[in-house]
mmCIF file with all atom_site columns, C-alpha atoms in Angstrom:
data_model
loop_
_atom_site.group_PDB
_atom_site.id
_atom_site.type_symbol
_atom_site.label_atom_id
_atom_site.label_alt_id
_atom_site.label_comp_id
_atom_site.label_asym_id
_atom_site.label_entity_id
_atom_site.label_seq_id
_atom_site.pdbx_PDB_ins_code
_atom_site.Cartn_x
_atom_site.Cartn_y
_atom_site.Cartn_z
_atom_site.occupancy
_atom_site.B_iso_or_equiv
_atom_site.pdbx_formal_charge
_atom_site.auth_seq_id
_atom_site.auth_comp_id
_atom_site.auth_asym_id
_atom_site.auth_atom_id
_atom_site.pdbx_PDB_model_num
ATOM 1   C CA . UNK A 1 1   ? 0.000   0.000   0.000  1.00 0.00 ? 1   UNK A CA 1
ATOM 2   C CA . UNK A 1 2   ? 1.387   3.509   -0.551 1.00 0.00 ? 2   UNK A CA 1
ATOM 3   C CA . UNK A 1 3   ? 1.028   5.921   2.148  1.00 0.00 ? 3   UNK A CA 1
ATOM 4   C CA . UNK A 1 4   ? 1.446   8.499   -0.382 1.00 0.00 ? 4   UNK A CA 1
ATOM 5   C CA . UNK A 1 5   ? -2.014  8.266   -1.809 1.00 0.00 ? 5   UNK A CA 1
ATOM 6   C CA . UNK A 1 6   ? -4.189  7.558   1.515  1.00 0.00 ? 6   UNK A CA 1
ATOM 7   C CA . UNK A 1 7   ? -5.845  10.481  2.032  1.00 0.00 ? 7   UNK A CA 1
ATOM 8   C CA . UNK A 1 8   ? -5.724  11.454  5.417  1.00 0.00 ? 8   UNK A CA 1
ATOM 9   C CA . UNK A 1 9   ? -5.849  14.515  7.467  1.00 0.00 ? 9   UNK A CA 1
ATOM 10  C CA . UNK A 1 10  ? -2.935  16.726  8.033  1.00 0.00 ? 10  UNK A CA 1
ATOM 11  C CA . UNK A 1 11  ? -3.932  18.345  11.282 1.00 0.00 ? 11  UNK A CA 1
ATOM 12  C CA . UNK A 1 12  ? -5.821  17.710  14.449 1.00 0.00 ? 12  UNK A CA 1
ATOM 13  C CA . UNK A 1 13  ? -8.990  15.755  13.767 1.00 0.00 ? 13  UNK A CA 1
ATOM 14  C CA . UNK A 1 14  ? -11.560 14.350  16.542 1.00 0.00 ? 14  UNK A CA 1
ATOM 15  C CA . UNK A 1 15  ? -13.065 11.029  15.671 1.00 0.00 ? 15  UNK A CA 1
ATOM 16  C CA . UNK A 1 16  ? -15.738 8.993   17.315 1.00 0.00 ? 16  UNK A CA 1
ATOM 17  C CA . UNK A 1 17  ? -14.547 6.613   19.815 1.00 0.00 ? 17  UNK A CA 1
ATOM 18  C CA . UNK A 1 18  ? -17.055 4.102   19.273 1.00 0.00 ? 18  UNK A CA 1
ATOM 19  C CA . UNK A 1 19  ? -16.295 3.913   15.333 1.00 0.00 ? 19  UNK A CA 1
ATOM 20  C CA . UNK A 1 20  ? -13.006 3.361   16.531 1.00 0.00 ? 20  UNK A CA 1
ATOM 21  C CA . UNK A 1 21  ? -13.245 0.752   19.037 1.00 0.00 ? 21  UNK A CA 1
ATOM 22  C CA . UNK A 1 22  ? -16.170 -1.206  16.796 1.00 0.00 ? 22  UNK A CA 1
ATOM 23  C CA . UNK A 1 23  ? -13.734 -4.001  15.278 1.00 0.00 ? 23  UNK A CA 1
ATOM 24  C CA . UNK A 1 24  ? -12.149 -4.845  18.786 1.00 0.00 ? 24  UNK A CA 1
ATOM 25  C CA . UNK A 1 25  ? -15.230 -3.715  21.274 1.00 0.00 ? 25  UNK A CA 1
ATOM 26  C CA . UNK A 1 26  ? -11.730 -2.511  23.154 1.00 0.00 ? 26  UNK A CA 1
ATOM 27  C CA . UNK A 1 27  ? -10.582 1.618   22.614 1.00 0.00 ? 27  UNK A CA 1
ATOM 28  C CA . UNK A 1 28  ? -7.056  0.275   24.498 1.00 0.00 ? 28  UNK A CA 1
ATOM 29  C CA . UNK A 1 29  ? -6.635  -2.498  22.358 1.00 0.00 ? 29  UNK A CA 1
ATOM 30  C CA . UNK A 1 30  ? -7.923  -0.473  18.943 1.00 0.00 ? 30  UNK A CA 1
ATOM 31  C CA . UNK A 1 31  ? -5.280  2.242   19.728 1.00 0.00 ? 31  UNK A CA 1
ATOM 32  C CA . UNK A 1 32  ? -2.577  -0.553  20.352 1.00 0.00 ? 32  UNK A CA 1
ATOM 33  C CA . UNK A 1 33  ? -2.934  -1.773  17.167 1.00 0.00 ? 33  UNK A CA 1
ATOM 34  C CA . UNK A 1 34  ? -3.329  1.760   15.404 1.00 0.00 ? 34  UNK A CA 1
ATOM 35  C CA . UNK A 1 35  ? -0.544  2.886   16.930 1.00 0.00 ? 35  UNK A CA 1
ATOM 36  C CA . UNK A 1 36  ? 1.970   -0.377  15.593 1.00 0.00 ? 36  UNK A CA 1
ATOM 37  C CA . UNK A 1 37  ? 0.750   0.427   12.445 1.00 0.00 ? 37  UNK A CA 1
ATOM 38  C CA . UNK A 1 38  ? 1.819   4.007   12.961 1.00 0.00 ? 38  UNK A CA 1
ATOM 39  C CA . UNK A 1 39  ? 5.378   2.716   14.077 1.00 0.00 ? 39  UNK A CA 1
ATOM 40  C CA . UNK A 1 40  ? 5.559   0.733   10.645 1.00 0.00 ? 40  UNK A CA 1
ATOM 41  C CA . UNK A 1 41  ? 4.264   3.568   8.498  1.00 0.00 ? 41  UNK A CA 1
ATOM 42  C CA . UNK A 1 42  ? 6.562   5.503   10.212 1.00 0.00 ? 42  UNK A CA 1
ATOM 43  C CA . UNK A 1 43  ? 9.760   3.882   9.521  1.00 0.00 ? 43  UNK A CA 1
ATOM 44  C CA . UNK A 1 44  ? 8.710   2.932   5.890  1.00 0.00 ? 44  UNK A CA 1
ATOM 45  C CA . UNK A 1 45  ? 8.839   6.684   4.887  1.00 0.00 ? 45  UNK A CA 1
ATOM 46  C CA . UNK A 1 46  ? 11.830  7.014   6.870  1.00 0.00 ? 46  UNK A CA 1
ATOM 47  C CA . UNK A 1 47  ? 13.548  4.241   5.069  1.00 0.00 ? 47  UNK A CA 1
ATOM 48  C CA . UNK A 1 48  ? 12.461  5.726   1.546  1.00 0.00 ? 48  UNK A CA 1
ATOM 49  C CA . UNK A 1 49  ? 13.344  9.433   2.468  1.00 0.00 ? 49  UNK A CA 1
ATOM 50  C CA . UNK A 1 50  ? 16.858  8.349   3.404  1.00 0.00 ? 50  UNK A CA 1
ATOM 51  C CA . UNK A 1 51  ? 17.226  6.778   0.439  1.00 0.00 ? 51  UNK A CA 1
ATOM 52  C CA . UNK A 1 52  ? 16.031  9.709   -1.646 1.00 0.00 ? 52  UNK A CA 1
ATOM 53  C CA . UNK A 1 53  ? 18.449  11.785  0.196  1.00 0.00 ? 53  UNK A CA 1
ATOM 54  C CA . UNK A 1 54  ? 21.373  9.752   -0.583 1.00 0.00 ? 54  UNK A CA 1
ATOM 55  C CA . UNK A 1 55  ? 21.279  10.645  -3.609 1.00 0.00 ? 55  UNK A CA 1
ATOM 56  C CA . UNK A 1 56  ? 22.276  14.064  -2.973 1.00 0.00 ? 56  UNK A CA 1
ATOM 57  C CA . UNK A 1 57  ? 24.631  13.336  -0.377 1.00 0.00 ? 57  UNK A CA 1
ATOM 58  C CA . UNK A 1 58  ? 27.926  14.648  -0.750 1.00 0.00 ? 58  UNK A CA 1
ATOM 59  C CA . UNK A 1 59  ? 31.367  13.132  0.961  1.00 0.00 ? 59  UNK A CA 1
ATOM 60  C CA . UNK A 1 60  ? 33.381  16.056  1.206  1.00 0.00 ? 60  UNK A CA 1
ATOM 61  C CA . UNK A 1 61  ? 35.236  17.029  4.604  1.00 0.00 ? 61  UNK A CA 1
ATOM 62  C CA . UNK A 1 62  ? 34.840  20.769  3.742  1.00 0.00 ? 62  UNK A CA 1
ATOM 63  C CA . UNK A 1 63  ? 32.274  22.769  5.674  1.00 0.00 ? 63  UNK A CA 1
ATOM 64  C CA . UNK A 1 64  ? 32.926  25.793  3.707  1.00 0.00 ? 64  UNK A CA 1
ATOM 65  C CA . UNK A 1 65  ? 31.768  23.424  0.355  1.00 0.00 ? 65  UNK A CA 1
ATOM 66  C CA . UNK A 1 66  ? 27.784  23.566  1.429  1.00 0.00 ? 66  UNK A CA 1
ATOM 67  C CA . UNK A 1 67  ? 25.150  23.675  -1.847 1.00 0.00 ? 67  UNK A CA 1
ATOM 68  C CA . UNK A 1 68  ? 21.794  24.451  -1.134 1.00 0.00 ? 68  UNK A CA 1
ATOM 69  C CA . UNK A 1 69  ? 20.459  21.832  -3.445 1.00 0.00 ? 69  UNK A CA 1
ATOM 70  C CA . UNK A 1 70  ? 16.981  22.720  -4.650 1.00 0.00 ? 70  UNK A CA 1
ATOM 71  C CA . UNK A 1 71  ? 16.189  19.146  -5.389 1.00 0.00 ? 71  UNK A CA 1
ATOM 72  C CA . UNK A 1 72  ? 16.811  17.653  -2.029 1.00 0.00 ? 72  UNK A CA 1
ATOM 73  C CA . UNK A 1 73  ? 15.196  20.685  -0.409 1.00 0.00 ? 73  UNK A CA 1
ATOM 74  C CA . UNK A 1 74  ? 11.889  19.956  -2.708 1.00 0.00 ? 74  UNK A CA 1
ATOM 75  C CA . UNK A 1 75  ? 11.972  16.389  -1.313 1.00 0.00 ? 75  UNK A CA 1
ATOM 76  C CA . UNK A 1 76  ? 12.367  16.973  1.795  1.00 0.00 ? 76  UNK A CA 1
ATOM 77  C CA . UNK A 1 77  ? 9.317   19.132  1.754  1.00 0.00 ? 77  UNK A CA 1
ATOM 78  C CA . UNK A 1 78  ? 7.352   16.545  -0.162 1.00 0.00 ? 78  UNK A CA 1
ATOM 79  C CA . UNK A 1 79  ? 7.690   14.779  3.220  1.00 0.00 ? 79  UNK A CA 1
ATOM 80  C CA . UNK A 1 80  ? 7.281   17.303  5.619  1.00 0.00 ? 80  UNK A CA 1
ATOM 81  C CA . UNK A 1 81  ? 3.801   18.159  3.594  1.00 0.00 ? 81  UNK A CA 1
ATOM 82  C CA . UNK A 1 82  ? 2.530   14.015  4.283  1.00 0.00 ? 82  UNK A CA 1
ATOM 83  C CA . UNK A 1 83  ? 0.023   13.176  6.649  1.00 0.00 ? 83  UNK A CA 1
ATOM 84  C CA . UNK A 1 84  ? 1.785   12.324  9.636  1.00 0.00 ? 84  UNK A CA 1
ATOM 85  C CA . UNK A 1 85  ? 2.092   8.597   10.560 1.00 0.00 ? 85  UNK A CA 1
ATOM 86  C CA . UNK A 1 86  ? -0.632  8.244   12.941 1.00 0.00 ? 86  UNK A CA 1
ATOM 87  C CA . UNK A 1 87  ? -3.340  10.038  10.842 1.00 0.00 ? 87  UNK A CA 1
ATOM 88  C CA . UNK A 1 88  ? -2.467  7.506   8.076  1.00 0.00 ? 88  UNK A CA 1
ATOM 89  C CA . UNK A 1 89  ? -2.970  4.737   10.760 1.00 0.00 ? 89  UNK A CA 1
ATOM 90  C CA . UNK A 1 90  ? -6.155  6.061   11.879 1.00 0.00 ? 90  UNK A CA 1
ATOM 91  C CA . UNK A 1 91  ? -7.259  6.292   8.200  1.00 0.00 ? 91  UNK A CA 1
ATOM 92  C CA . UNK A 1 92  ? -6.395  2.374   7.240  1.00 0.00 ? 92  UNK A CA 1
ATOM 93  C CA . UNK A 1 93  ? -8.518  1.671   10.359 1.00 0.00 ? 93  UNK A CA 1
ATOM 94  C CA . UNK A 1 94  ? -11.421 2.922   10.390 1.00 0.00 ? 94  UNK A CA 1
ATOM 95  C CA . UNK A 1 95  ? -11.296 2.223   6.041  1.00 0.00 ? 95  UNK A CA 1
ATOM 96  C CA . UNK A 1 96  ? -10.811 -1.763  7.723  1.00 0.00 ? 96  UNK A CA 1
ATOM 97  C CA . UNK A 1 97  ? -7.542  -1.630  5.628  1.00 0.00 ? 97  UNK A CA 1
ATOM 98  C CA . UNK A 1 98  ? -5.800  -3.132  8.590  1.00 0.00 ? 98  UNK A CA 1
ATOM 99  C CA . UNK A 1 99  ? -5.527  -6.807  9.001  1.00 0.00 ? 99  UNK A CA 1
ATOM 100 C CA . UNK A 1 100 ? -6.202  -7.460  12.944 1.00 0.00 ? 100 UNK A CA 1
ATOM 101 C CA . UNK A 1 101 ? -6.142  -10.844 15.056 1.00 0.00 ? 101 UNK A CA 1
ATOM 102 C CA . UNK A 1 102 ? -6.859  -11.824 18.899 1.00 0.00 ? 102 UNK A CA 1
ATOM 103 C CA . UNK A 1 103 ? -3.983  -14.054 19.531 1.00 0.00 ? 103 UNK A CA 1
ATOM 104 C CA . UNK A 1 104 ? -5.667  -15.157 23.086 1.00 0.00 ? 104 UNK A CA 1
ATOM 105 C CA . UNK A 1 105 ? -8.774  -15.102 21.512 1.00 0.00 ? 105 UNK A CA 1
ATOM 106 C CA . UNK A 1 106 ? -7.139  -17.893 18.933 1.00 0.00 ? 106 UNK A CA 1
ATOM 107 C CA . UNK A 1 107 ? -5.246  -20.105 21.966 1.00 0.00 ? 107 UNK A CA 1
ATOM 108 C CA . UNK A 1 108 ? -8.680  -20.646 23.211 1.00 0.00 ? 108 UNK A CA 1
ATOM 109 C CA . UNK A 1 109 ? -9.866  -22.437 20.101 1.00 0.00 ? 109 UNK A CA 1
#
């Protein structure tokens, strides 16, 4: 799934808590999962803006050498514009787009 096309709310947003808790009948347990979704999200566009930057990196020991590239500088704002993490989390939630299992609820079986 890319993150970059969910689209999800870039500031504050209230939600109902009941919508939210409807899949486990648990609001603790709902935001558990939301949020390791949110850590995953999170260090997928990590991983994909460090590449990106790489590509502009340069390995000189000379401070007095620094280029303001305009590339890297529209990338990184690409990223600072993206829903943060946990909006996108909330999002794939309460669309069901996250898979979710009981794991005591399947040792009982």
């Amino acid at each position: 799934m890319d993150v970059k096309k969910i689209k999800a709310p870039t500031s504050t947003t209230t939600y109902n808590r009941n919508a939210i808790d409807q899949q486990t009948g648990n609001i603790y347990e709902a935001i558990s999962v939301i949020a390791r979704r949110a850590e995953q999200i999170n260090s997928e566009i990590k991983k994909e803006l460090i590449e990106k930057l790489e590509e502009f990196a340069t390995y000189n020991d000379s401070l007095e050498e620094i280029f303001e590239n305009k590339e890297q500088i529209e990338v990184s704002r690409f990223y600072e514009r993206l829903p943060k993490p946990h909006a996108l989390a909330v999002k794939e939630w309460l669309d069901d787009k996250i898979y979710y299992r009981n794991t005591e609820e399947d040792a009982k079986l």
